[in-house]
C-alpha positions as a printed Julia matrix, in Angstrom:
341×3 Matrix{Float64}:
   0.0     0.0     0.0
   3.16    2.47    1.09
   4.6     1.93   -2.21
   1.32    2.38   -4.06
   0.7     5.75   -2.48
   4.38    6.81   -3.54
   4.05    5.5    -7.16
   1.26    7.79   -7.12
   2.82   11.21   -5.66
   5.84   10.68   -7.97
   3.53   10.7   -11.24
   2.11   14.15   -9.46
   5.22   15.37   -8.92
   6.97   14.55  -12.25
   2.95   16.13  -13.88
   3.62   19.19  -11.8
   7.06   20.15  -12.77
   6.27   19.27  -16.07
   3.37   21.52  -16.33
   5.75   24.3   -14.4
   8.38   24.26  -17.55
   5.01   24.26  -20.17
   3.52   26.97  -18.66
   6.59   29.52  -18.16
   8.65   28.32  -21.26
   5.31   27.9   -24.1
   1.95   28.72  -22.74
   2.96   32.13  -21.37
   4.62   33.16  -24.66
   1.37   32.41  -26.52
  -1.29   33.89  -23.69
   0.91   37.05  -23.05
   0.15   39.51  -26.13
  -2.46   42.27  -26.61
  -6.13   41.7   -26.04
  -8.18   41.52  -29.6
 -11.12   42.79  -27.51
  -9.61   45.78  -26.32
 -11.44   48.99  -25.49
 -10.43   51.95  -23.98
 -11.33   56.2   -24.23
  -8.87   58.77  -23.14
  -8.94   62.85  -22.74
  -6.65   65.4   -23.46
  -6.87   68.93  -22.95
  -5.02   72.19  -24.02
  -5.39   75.33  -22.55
  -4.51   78.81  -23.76
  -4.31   77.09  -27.16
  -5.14   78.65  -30.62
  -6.25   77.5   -34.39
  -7.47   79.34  -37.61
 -11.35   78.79  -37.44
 -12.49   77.85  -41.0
 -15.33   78.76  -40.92
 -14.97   82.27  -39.97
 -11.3    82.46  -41.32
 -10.32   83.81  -38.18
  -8.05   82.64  -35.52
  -9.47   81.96  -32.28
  -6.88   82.64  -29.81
  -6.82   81.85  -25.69
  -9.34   78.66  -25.8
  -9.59   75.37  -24.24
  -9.99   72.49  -26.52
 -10.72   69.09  -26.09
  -9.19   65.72  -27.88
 -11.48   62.61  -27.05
  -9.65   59.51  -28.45
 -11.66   56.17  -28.96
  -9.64   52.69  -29.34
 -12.01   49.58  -30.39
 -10.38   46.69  -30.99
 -12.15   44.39  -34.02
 -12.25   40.45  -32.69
 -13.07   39.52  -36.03
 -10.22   40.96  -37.99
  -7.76   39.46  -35.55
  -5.73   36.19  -35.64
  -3.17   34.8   -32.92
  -0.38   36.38  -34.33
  -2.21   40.06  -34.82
  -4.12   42.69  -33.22
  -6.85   45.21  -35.27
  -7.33   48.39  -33.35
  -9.61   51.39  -34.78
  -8.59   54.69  -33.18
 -11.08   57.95  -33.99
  -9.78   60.99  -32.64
 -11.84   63.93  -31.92
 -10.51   67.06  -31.51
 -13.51   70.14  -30.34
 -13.75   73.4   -28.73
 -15.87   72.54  -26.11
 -17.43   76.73  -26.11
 -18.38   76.6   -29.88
 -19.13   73.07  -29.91
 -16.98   72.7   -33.55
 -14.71   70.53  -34.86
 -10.6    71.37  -35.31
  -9.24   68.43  -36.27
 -10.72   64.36  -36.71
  -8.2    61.83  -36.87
  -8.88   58.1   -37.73
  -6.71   54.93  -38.14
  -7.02   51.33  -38.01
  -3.77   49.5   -36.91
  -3.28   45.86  -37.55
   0.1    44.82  -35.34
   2.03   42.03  -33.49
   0.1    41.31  -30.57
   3.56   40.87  -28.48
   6.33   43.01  -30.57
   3.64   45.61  -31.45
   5.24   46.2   -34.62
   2.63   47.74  -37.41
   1.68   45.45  -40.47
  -0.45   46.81  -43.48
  -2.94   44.0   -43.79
  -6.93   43.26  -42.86
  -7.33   46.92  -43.8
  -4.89   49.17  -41.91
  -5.61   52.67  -43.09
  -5.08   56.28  -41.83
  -8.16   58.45  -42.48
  -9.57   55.63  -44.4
  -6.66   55.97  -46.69
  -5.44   52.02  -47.64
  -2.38   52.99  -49.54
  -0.69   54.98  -46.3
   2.47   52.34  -45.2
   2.58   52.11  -41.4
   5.85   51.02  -39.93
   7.23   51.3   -36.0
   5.16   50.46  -33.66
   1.48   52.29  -32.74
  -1.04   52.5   -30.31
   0.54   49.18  -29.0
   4.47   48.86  -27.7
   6.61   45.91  -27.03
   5.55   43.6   -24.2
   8.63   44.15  -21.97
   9.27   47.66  -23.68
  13.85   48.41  -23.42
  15.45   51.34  -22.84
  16.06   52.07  -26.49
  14.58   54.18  -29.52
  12.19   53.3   -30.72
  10.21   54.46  -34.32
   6.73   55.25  -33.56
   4.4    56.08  -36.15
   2.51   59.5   -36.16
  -0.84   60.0   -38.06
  -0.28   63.76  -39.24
   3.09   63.25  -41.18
   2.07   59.39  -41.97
   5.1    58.04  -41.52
   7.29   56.64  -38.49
   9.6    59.01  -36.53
  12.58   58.1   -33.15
  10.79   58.34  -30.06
  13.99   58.12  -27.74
  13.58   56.58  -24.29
  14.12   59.91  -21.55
  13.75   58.38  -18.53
  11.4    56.76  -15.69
   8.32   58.25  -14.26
   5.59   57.44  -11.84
   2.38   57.9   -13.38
  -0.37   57.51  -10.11
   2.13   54.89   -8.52
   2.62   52.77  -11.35
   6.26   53.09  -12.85
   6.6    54.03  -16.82
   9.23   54.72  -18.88
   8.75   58.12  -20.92
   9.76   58.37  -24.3
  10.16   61.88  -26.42
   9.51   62.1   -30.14
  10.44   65.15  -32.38
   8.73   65.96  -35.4
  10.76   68.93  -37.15
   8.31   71.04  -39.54
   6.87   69.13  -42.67
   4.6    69.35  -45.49
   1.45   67.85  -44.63
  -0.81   68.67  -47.43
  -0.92   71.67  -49.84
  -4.44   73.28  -48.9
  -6.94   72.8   -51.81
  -7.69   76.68  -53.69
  -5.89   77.63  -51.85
  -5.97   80.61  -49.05
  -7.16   83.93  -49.26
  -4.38   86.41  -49.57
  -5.59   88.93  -47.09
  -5.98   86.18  -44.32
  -2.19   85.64  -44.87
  -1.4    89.56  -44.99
   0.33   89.59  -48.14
   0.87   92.75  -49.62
   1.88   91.85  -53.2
   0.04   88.63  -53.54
   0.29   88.61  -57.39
   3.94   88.09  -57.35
   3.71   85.15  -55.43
   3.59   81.83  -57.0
   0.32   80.04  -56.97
  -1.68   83.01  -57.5
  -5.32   82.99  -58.83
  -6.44   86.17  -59.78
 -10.43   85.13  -60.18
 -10.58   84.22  -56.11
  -7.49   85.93  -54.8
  -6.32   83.09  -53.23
  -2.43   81.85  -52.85
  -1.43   78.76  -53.16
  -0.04   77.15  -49.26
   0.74   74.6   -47.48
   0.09   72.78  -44.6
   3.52   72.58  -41.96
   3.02   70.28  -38.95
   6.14   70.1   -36.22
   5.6    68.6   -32.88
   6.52   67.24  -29.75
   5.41   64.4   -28.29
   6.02   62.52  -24.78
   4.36   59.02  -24.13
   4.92   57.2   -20.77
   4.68   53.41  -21.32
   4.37   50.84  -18.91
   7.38   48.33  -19.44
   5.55   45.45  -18.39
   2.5    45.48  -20.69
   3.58   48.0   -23.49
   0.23   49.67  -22.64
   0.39   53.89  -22.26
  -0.12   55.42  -19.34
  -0.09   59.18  -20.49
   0.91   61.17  -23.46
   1.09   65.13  -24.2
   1.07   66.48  -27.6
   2.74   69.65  -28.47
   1.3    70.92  -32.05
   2.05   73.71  -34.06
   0.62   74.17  -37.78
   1.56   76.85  -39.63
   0.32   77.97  -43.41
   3.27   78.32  -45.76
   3.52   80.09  -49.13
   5.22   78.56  -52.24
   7.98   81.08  -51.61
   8.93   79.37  -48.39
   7.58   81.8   -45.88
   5.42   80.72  -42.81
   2.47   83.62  -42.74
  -0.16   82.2   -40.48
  -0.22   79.94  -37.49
  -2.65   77.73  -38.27
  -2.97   75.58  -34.82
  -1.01   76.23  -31.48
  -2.12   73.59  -28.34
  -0.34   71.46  -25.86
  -2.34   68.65  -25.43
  -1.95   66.89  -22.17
  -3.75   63.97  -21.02
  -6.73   64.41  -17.85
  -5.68   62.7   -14.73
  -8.94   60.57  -14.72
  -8.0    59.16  -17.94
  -4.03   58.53  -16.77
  -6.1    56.48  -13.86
  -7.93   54.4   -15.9
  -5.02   53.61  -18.17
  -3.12   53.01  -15.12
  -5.91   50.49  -14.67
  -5.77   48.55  -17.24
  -2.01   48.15  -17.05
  -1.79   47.04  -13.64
  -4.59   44.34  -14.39
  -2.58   43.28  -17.15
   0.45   43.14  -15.36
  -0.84   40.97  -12.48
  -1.93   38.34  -15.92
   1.58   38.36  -16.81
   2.86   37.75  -13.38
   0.91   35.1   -12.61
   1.48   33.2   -15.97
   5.29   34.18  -15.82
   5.89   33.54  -12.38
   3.38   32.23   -9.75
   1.88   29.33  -12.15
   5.51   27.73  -13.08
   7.13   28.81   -9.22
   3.94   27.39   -7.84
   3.28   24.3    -9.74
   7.49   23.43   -9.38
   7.75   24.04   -5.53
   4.8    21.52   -5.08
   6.18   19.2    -7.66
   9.09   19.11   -6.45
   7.9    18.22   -3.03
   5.45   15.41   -4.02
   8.36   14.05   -5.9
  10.82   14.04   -3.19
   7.53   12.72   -1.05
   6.74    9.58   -3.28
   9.99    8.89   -3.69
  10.94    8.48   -0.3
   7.74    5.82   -0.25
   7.94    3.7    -3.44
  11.52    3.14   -2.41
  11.23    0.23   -0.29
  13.74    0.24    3.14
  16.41   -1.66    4.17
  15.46   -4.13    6.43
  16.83   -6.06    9.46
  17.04   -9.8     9.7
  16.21  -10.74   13.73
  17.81  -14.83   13.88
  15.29  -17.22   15.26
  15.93  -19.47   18.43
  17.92  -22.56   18.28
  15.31  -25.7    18.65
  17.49  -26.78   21.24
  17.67  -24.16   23.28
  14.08  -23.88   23.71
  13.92  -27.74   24.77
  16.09  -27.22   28.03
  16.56  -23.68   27.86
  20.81  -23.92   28.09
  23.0   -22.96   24.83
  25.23  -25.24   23.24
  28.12  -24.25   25.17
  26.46  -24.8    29.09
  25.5   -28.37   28.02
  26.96  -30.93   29.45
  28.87  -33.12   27.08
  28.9   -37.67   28.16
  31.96  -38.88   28.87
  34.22  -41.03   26.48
């Protein structure tokens, strides 16, 4: 029965540490990667900011404005390998109740690198034939100290977001990244802009000129600055600030209006909520990285060491019977009395 009950804790044991190696060496490598369902809305705000008003063709100067950003991820489009994410980004004054700027992009990525592919649809603005390299909305599980490229929707392409150091965003600790955009051509603005709104005195000596409207041919120059804070252990955000400046720019090379002027920085209940989501995906890491395969070896090991010590059978000790003899008239061999010869 003993060595029954320890051929049966060393089969646990050996099912135990085998299921310790599976789960921190395969199963957490396949688990651990960004959710397909994913859903999340964030807030940023800008103060004392300013923009060119389109409608009015003035520029509204002084005013608080409002970017609510929507992530959705589409369980449909996404496969064990990748992620679909559709971002729409409002940006509003909240006073006038209009529009500034509407930003949209789908993202298909790695679910555990977070690098961008251009498949199941990936578009910016609904545009399919935009390439989008670096990584997005999502960053490495296990994010490094490094540069990385990180793709920005205005300029549609990828530019360095260097690594600047390590923050504590409500308790949770994030490393924050910088990216640089210098000033490029967005877009040239279609029929251009009126030449009065730009203040230009001899207008017809520019080039792009149309006499019938009186507009001058511009174009659109975006530079900014932009500072995420990433959690390393998820490759989730935790914050961001956007520093945007747009400025109108004739063929000749001149900058003659500031289109768009805002610091966008992200509402602490959003950082909270972000914050959130990170630690609860931190603790799913842990616990498939860690206190599974630590768990499931420490009581391996000791129902191994246990059934071991029981199948094994003992050494045991042979106790000599009584001489027949001896028992008869209870002397040894040597006290009895030997006959004479």
């Amino acid at each position: 029965m003993r060595r029954n009950v320890g051929v049966v804790l060393t089969g646990a044991g050996a099912f135990f540490l085998a299921f310790a190696a599976l789960m921190r060496f395969y199963v957490a490598g396949q688990v651990i990667a960004a959710p397909a369902n994913f859903f999340q809305q964030s807030t940023l705000e800008a103060s004392n900011a300013s923009y060119l008003d389109t409608a009015t063709l003035k520029v509204r100067t002084g005013v608080h404005l409002r970017a609510v950003n929507t992530v959705r991820g589409d369980v449909r489009a996404a496969t064990g390998k990748i992620a679909v994410w559709d971002s729409f980004t409002s940006i509003e004054d909240p006073a006038t109740k209009k529009s500034v700027e509407i930003q949209q992009q789908r993202a298909a990525f790695d679910r555990r690198t977070g690098t961008l592919y251009n498949v199941r649809g990936a578009s910016v603005g609904g545009d399919t034939s935009v390439r989008q390299s670096g990584v997005g909305m999502f960053w490495p599980i296990g994010v490094k100290k490094q540069t990385y490229q990180y793709f920005d929707l205005s300029t549609k392409r990828p530019w360095p977001a260097t690594f600047a150091g390590e923050e504590r965003i409500h308790g949770v600790r994030a490393y924050r990244f910088v990216q640089r955009i210098p000033p490029t051509v967005t877009e040239s603005v279609k029929g251009g802009v009126p030449a009065t709104l730009l203040k230009v005195k001899n207008p017809k000596r520019l080039a792009g000129y149309d006499k019938k409207t009186g507009n001058v041919a511009a174009d659109r120059v975006y530079d900014a600055t932009v500072t995420l804070w990433i959690d390393p252990r998820t490759g989730g955000q935790v914050s961001q600030e956007q520093r945007i400046r747009t400025v109108l720019r004739t063929k000749d090379g001149v900058d003659r209006l500031v289109a768009a002027d805002l610091d966008l920085k992200m509402t602490d209940a959003s950082q909270q909520s972000l914050v959130h989501v990170n630690k609860s995906q931190a603790l799913k890491i842990t616990l498939l990285r860690m206190i599974l395969p630590l768990g499931g070896a420490g009581l391996g090991l000791v129902l191994l060491v246990v059934g071991l010590v029981l199948a094994v059978p003992g050494r045991q000790t042979i106790i000599p019977l009584p001489d027949d003899t001896t028992k008869a008239d209870g002397l040894s061999p040597a006290a009895r009395p030997r006959s004479g010869g």
